[in-house]
Coordinates of C-alpha atoms and ligand atoms in Angstrom, one line a residue:
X212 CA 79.7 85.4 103.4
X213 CA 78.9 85.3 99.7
X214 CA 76.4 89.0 99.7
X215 CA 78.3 92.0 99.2
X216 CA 78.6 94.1 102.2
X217 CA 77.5 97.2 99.9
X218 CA 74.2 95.4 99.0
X219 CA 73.6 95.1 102.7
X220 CA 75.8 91.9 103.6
X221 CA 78.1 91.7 106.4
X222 CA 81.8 93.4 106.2
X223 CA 84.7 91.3 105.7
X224 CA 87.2 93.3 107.9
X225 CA 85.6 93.3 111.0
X226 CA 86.6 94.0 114.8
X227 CA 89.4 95.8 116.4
X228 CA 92.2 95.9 113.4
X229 CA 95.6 95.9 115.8
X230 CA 97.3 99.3 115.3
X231 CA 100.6 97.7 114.7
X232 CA 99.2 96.2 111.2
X233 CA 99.1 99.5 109.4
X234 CA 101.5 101.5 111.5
X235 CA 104.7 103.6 109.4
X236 CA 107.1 104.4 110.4
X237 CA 107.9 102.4 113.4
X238 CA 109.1 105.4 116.3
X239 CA 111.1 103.8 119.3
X240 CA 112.9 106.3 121.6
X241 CA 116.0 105.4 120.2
X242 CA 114.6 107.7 117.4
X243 CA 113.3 110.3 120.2
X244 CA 116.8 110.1 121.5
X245 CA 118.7 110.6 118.2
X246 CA 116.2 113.5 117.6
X247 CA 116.4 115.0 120.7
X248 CA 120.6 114.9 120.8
X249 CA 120.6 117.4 117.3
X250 CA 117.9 119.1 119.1
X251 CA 119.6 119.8 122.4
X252 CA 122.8 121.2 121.0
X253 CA 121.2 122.8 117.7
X254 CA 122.8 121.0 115.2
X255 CA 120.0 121.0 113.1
X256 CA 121.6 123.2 110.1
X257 CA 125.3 121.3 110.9
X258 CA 125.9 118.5 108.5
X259 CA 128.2 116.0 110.8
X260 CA 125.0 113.9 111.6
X261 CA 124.1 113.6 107.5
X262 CA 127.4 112.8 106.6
X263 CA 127.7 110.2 109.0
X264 CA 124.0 109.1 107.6
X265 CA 125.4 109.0 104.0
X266 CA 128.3 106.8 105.0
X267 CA 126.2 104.3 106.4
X268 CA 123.4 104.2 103.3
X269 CA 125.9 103.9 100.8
X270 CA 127.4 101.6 102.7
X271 CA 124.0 99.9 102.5
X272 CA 122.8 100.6 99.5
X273 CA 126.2 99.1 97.4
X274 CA 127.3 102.5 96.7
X275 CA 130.3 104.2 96.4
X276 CA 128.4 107.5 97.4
X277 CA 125.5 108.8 98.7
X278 CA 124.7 112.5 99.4
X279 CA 121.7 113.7 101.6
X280 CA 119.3 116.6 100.1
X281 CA 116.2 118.4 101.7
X282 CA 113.9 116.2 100.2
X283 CA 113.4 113.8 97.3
X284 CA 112.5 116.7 95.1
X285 CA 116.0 118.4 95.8
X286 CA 117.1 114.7 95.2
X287 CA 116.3 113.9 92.1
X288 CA 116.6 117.8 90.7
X289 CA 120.5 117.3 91.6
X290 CA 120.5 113.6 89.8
X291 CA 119.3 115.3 86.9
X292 CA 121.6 118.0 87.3
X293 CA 124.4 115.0 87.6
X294 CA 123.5 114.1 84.1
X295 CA 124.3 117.4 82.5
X296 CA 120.1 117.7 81.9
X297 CA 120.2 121.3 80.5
X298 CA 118.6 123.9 78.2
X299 CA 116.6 122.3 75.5
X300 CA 117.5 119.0 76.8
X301 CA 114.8 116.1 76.9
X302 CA 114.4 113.6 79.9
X303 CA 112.1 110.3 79.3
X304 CA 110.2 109.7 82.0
X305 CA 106.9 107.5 82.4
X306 CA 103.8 109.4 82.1
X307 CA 102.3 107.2 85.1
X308 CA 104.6 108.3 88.7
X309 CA 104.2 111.2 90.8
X310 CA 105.2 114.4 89.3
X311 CA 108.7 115.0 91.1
X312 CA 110.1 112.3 88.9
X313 CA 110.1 115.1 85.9
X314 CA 108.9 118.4 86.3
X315 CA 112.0 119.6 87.7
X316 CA 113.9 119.0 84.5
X317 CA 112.2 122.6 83.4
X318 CA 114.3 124.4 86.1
X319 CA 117.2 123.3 84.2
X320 CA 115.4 124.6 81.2
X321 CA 115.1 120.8 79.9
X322 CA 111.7 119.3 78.7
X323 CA 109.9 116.0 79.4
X324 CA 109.0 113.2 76.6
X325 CA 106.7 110.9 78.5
X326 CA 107.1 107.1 77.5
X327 CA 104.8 104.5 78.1
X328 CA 104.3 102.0 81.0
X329 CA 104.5 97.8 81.3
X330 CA 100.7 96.5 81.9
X331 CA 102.2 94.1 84.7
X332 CA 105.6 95.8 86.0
X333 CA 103.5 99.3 85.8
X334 CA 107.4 100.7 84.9
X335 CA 108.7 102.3 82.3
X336 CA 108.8 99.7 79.2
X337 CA 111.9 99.8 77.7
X338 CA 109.8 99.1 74.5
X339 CA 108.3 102.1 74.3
X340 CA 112.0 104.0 74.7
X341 CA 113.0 104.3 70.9
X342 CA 109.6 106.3 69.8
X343 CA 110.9 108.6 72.5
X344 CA 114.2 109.0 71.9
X345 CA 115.3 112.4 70.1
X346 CA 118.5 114.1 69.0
X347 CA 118.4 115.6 72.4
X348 CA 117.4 112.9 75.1
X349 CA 119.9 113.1 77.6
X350 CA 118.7 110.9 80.3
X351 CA 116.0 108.0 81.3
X352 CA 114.1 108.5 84.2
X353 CA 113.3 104.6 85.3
X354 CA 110.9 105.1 88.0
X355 CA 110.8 101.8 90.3
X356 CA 107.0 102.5 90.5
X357 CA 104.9 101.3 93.6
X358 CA 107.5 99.2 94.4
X359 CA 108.0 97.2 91.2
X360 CA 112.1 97.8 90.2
X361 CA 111.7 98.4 86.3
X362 CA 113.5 95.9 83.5
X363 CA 116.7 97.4 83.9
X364 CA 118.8 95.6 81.4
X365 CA 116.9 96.4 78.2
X366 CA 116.7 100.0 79.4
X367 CA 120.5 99.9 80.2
X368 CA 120.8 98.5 76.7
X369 CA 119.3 101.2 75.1
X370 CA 120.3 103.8 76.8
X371 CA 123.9 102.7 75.9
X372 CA 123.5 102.2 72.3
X373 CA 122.1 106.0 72.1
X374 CA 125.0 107.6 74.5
X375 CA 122.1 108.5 77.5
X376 CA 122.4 108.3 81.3
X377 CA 119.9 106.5 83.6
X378 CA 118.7 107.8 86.7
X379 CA 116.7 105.8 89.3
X380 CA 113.7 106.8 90.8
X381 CA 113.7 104.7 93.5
X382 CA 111.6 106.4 96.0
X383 CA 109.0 103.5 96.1
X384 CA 111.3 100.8 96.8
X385 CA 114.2 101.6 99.1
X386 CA 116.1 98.5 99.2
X387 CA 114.8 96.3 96.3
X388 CA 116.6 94.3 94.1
X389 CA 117.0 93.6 90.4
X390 CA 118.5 90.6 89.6
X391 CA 120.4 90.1 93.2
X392 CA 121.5 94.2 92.4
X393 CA 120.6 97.0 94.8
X394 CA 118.4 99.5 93.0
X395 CA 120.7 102.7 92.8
X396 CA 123.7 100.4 91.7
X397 CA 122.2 100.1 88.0
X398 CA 121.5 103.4 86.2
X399 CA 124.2 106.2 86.1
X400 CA 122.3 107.6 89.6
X401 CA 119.9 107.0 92.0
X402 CA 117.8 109.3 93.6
X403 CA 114.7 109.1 96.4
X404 CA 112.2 110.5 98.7
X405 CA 113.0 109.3 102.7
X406 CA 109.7 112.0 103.3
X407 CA 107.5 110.2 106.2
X408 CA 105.2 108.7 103.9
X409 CA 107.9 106.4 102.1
X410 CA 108.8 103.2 103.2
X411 CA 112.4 104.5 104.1
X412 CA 111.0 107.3 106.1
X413 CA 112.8 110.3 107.6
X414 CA 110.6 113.3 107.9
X415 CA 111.7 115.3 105.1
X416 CA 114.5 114.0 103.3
X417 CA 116.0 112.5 100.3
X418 CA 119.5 110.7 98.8
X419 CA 121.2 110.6 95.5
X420 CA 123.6 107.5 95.2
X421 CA 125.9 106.9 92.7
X422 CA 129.1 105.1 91.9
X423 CA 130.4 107.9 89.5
X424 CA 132.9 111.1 91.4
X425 CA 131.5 113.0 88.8
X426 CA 128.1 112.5 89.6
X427 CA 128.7 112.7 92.9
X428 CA 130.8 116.0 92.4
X429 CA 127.7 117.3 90.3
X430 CA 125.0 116.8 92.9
X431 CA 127.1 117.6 95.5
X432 CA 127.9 120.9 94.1
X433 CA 124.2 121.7 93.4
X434 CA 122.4 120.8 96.3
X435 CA 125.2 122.0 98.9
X436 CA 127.0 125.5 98.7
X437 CA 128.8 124.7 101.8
X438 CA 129.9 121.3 100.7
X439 CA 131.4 122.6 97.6
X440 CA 134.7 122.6 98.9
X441 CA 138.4 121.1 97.9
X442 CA 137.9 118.6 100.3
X443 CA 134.9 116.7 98.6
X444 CA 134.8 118.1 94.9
X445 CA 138.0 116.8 92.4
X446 CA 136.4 117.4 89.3
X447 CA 138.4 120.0 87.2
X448 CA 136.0 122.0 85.2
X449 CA 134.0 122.4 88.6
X450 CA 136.8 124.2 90.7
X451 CA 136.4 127.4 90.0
X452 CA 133.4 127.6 91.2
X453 CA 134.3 126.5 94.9
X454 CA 131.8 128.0 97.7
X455 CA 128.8 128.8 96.0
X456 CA 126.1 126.7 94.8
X457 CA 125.9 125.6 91.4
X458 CA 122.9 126.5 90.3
X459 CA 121.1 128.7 93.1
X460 CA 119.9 125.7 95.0
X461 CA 120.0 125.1 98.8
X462 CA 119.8 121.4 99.5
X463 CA 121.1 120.9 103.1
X464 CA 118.7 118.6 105.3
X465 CA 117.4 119.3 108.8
X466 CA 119.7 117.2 110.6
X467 CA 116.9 115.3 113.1
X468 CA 116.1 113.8 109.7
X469 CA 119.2 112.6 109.3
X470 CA 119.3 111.4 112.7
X471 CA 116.3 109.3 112.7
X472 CA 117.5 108.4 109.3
X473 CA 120.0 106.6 111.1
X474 CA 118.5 105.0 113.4
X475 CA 115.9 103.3 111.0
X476 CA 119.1 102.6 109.0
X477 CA 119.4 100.0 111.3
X478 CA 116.1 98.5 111.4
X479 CA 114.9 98.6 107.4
X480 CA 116.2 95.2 106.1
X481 CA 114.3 93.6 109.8
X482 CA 111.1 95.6 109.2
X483 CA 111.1 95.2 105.4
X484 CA 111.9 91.3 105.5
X485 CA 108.8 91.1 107.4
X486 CA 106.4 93.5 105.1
X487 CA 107.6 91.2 102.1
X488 CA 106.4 88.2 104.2
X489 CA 103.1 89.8 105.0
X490 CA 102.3 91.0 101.2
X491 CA 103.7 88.4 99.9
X492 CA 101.0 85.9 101.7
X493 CA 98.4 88.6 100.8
X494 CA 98.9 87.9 97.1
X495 CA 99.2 84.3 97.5
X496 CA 95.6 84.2 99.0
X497 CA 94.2 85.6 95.6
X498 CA 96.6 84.5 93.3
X499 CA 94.0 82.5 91.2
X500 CA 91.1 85.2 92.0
X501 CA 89.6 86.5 88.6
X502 CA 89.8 89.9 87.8
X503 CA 92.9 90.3 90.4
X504 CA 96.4 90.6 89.5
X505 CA 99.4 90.6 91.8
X506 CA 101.7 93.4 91.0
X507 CA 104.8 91.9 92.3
X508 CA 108.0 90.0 91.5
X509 CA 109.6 87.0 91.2
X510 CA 111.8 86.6 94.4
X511 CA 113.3 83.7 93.2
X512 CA 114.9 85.5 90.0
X513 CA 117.0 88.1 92.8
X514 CA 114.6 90.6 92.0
X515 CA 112.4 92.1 94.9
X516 CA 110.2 95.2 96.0
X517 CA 111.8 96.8 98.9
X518 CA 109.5 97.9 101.2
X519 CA 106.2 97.9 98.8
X520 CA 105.4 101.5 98.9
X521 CA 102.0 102.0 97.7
X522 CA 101.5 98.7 97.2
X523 CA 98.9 98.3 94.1
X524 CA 97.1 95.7 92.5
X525 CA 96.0 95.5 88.9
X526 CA 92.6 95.3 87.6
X527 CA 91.2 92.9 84.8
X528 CA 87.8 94.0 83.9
X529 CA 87.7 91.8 81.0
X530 CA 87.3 88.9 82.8
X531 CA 84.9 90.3 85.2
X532 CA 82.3 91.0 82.3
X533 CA 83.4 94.9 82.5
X534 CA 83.0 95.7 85.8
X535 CA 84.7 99.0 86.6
X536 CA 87.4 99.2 89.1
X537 CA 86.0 102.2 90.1
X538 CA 82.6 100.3 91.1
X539 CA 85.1 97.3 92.1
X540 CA 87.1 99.4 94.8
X541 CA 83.5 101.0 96.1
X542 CA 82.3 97.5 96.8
X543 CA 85.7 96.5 98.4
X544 CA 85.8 99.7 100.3
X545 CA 82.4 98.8 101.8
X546 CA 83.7 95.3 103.0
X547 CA 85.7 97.4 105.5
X548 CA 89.1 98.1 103.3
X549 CA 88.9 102.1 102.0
X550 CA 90.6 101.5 98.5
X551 CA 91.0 103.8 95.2
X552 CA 91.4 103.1 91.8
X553 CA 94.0 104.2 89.8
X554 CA 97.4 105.6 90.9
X555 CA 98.9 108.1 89.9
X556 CA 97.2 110.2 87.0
X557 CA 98.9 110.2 83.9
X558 CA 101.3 113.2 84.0
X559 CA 100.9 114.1 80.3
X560 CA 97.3 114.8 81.1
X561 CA 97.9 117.7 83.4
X562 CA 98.1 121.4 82.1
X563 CA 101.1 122.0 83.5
X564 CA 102.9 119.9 81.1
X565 CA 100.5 121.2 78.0
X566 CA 100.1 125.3 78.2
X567 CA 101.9 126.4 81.7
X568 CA 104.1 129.3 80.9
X569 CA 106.3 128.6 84.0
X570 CA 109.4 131.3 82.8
X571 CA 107.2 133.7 81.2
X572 CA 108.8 133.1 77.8
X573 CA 105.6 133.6 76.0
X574 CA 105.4 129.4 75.4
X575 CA 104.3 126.3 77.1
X576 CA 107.4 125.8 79.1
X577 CA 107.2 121.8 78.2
X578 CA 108.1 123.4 74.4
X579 CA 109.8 127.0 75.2
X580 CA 113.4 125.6 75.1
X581 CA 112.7 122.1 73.0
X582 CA 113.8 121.3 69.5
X583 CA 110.6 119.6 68.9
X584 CA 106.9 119.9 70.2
X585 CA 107.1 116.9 72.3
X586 CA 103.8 117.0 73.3
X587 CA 103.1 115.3 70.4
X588 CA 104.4 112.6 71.8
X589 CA 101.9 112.1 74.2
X590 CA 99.2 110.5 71.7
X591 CA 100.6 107.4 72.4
X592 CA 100.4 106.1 76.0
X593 CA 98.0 103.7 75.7
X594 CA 98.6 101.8 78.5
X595 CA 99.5 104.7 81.1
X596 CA 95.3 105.8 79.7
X597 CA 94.6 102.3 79.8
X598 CA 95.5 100.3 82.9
X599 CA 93.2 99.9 85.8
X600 CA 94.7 99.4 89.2
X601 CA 93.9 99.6 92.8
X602 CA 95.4 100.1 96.2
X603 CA 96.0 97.6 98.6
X604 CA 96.8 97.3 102.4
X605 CA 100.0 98.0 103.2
X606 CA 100.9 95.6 106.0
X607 CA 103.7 96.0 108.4
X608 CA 103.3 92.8 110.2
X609 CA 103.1 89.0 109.3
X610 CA 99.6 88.8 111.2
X611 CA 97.9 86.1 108.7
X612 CA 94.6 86.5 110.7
X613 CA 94.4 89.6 109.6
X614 CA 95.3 89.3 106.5
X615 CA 93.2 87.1 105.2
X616 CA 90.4 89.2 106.4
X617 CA 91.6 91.7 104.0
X618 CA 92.0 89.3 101.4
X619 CA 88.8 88.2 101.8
X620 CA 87.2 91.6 100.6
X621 CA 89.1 91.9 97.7
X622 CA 87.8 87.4 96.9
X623 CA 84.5 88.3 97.7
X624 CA 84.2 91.3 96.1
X625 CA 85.6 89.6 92.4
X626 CA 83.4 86.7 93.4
X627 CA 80.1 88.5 93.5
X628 CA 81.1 91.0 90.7
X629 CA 77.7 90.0 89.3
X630 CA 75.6 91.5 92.1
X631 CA 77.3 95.1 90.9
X632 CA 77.1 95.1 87.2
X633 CA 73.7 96.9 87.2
X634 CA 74.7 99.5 89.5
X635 CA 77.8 100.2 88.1
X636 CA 77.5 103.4 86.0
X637 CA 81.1 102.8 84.5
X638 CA 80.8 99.4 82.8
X639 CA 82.6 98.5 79.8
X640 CA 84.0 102.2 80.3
X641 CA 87.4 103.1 79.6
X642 CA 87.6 105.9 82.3
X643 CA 90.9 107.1 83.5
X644 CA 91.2 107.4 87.3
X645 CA 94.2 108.4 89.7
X646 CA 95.3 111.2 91.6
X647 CA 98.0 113.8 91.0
X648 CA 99.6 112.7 94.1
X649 CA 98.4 110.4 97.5
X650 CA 100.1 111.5 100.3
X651 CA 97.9 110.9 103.3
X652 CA 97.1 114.9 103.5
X653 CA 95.7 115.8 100.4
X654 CA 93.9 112.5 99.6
X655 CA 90.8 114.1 98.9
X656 CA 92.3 117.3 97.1
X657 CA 91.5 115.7 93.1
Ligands
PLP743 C1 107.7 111.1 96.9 C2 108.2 111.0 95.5 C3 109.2 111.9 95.0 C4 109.5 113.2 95.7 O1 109.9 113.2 97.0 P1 109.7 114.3 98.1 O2 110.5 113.8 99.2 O3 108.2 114.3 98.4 O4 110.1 115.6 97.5 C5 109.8 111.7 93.8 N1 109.4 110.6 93.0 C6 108.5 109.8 93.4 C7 108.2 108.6 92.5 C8 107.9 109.9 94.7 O5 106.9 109.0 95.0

């Protein structure tokens, strides 16, 4: 098996992969039915079914609240908004997640420092947090990235000697743990995407959790005018404004998300127990490969990744004599696994967050409202330019057969790496790869 399928040499995944092995989400007709029920009597703008929804993933998630929005977007916008984020204001976020972790902060007229990233977690490094903090950071944006929950306690640390809330991105890992601790249950709030693509999937959705009223009173207000009542919101300075929505937002979800939120509700910790099983055994098959690091936890420690969103892997070219992963995932992509280098691209490196005028204020928007130019800040993200990583299956199902099949590609591959180095136009390169996003949709769109 030892010649490289892309030099002419047999594939390693071969033969009818079962369906089952890839498939997400997992649709029964209890789903259907749940759908069906808000279709039949069009409840779909009603928000009975969502409340009922956020009782039950609070419940679940450890929290005293949890409050439905249209989408993880909406989500995270009102977690922001939670913290007071507002004009001139400055939220730390990791330069390496997808984009809805931070550009909302300029519809609250706030700005963005971007902080640099863990080479093995791939989070946020609590580290890097003091170059970024300024007299105006309000609020930490620890993105539980691909899965990986972030070093919560140093970060908690920090953000306590300086006065600054910390909200949870936790859109990658639904349901992980740090330190026997739900993720959501550790920073000030928790927000996340339940979109399809997600491991908690929903359609289009998203949650903000928290155990603070005010928070809760906060987002709550924000996202949902018609929520904004005397029954749900205590919070003195907030009365007044009764009825309407805080900041011109509508936030309300389509109910049949909420319905089949429900019902996978009741199947995640089943579904995700075995995904952890299955990945798990993936990255015990390569654990000693060269070139080929897990990106993963230690389970034993109480610390865990959900339901391994995006599952990753990282890339050491140095002990591979400078192969590129970009010439590394074209050779494992030709043993019958399609893989991509890279990620997410590093936010800072995007226009939007260097000249976009968004509010027509005659400046970058990043800088129109800031106290400083924190773009400056952006020089030093060495390992958000630097890391090399690469995507991995994302199994479902404990089906070792198969997995070692897929394992096999990535061994043979690192095995062989010195068949490639001629070819390989990228040697000893540092090139940045990654895509802005990689929803299934627009995977060819950058
Ligand atoms: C998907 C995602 C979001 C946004 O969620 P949507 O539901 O797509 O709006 C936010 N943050 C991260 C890290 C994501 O991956």
């Amino acid at each position: 098996m030892s010649k490289l399928a892309l030099l002419g040499g047999e594939k390693s995944v071969q033969g009818n992969i079962p369906a089952d092995l890839f498939k997400w989400p997992i649709i029964t007709e209890e789903d259907e039915a749940a759908v069906l029920e808000v279709l039949r009597r069009a409840g779909m703008s009603g928000t009975d079914v969502t409340e009922k929804f956020e009782k039950e993933f609070a419940e679940w998630n450890d929290t005293k609240y949890a409050i439905g929005a249209a989408n993880g977007t909406m989500a995270l916008q009102g977690a922001m908004y939670a913290c007071k984020l507002g004009v001139g204001d400055e939220l730390i976020c990791p330069s390496k997640t997808y984009w809805a972790s931070a550009i909302q902060a300029f519809n609250l007229g706030a700005t963005v420092v971007f902080a640099d990233i863990d080479p093995y977690s791939l989070c946020i490094s609590p580290k890097d947090l003091e170059r970024c903090i300024g007299p105006r950071t309000k609020a930490i944006m620890a993105v539980h990235y691909l899965g990986h929950p972030c070093d919560m306690d140093p970060i908690l640390e920090i953000a306590n000697k300086y006065g600054i809330k910390v909200i949870e991105d936790i859109s990658h890992a639904q349901g992980g743990m740090y330190k026997g601790r739900k993720l959501g249950t550790i920073g000030y709030v928790g927000a996340m995407s339940l979109m399809s693509g997600k491991s908690f999937a929903t359609g289009e959705m998203g949650m903000v959790v928290t155990n603070d009223k005010e928070a809760h009173d906060r987002a709550l207000a924000y996202m949902h005018y018609d929520r904004n009542t005397s029954k749900n919101i205590s919070t003195d300075y907030l009365l007044p404004y009764l009825g309407m929505p805080l900041g011109g937002m509508k936030g309300r979800v389509n109910q049949t998300c909420a319905a089949m939120g429900r019902v996978q509700l009741k199947y995640y910790d089943e579904r995700t127990t075995e995904i952890r099983k299955a990945m798990n055994y993936f990255w015990d098959l390569l654990e000693d490969v060269p070139g080929i690091l897990p990106h993963r936890t230690n389970e034993a420690k109480g610390t865990t990744m959900g339901g391994w969103y995006a599952a990753h892997g990282i890339y050491k070219p140095e002990e591979l004599e400078g192969l590129s992963v970009q010439k590394f995932c074209e050779a494992v992509s030709a043993e019958g696994f399609g893989t991509w280098p890279g990620g997410n691209y590093p936010l800072h490196k995007h226009a939007i967050f260097q000249t976009f005028d968004a509010m027509n204020t005659g400046k970058p928007t990043r800088v129109a409202f800031a106290e400083r130019d924190v773009r400056e800040l952006d020089k030093d993200l060495p390992v958000c330019e630097g890391i090399k990583i690469y995507s991995i299956p994302w199994f479902k199902k404990y089906m070792p057969e198969y997995i070692e099949m897929h394992a096999n590609a990535f061994k043979k591959v690192a095995e062989n790496y010195k068949d490639l180095l001629d070819s390989d136009p990228n040697r000893d390169k540092d090139v940045i790869s990654g895509r802005w996003h990689f929803y299934a949709h627009h995977k060819d769109d950058n």
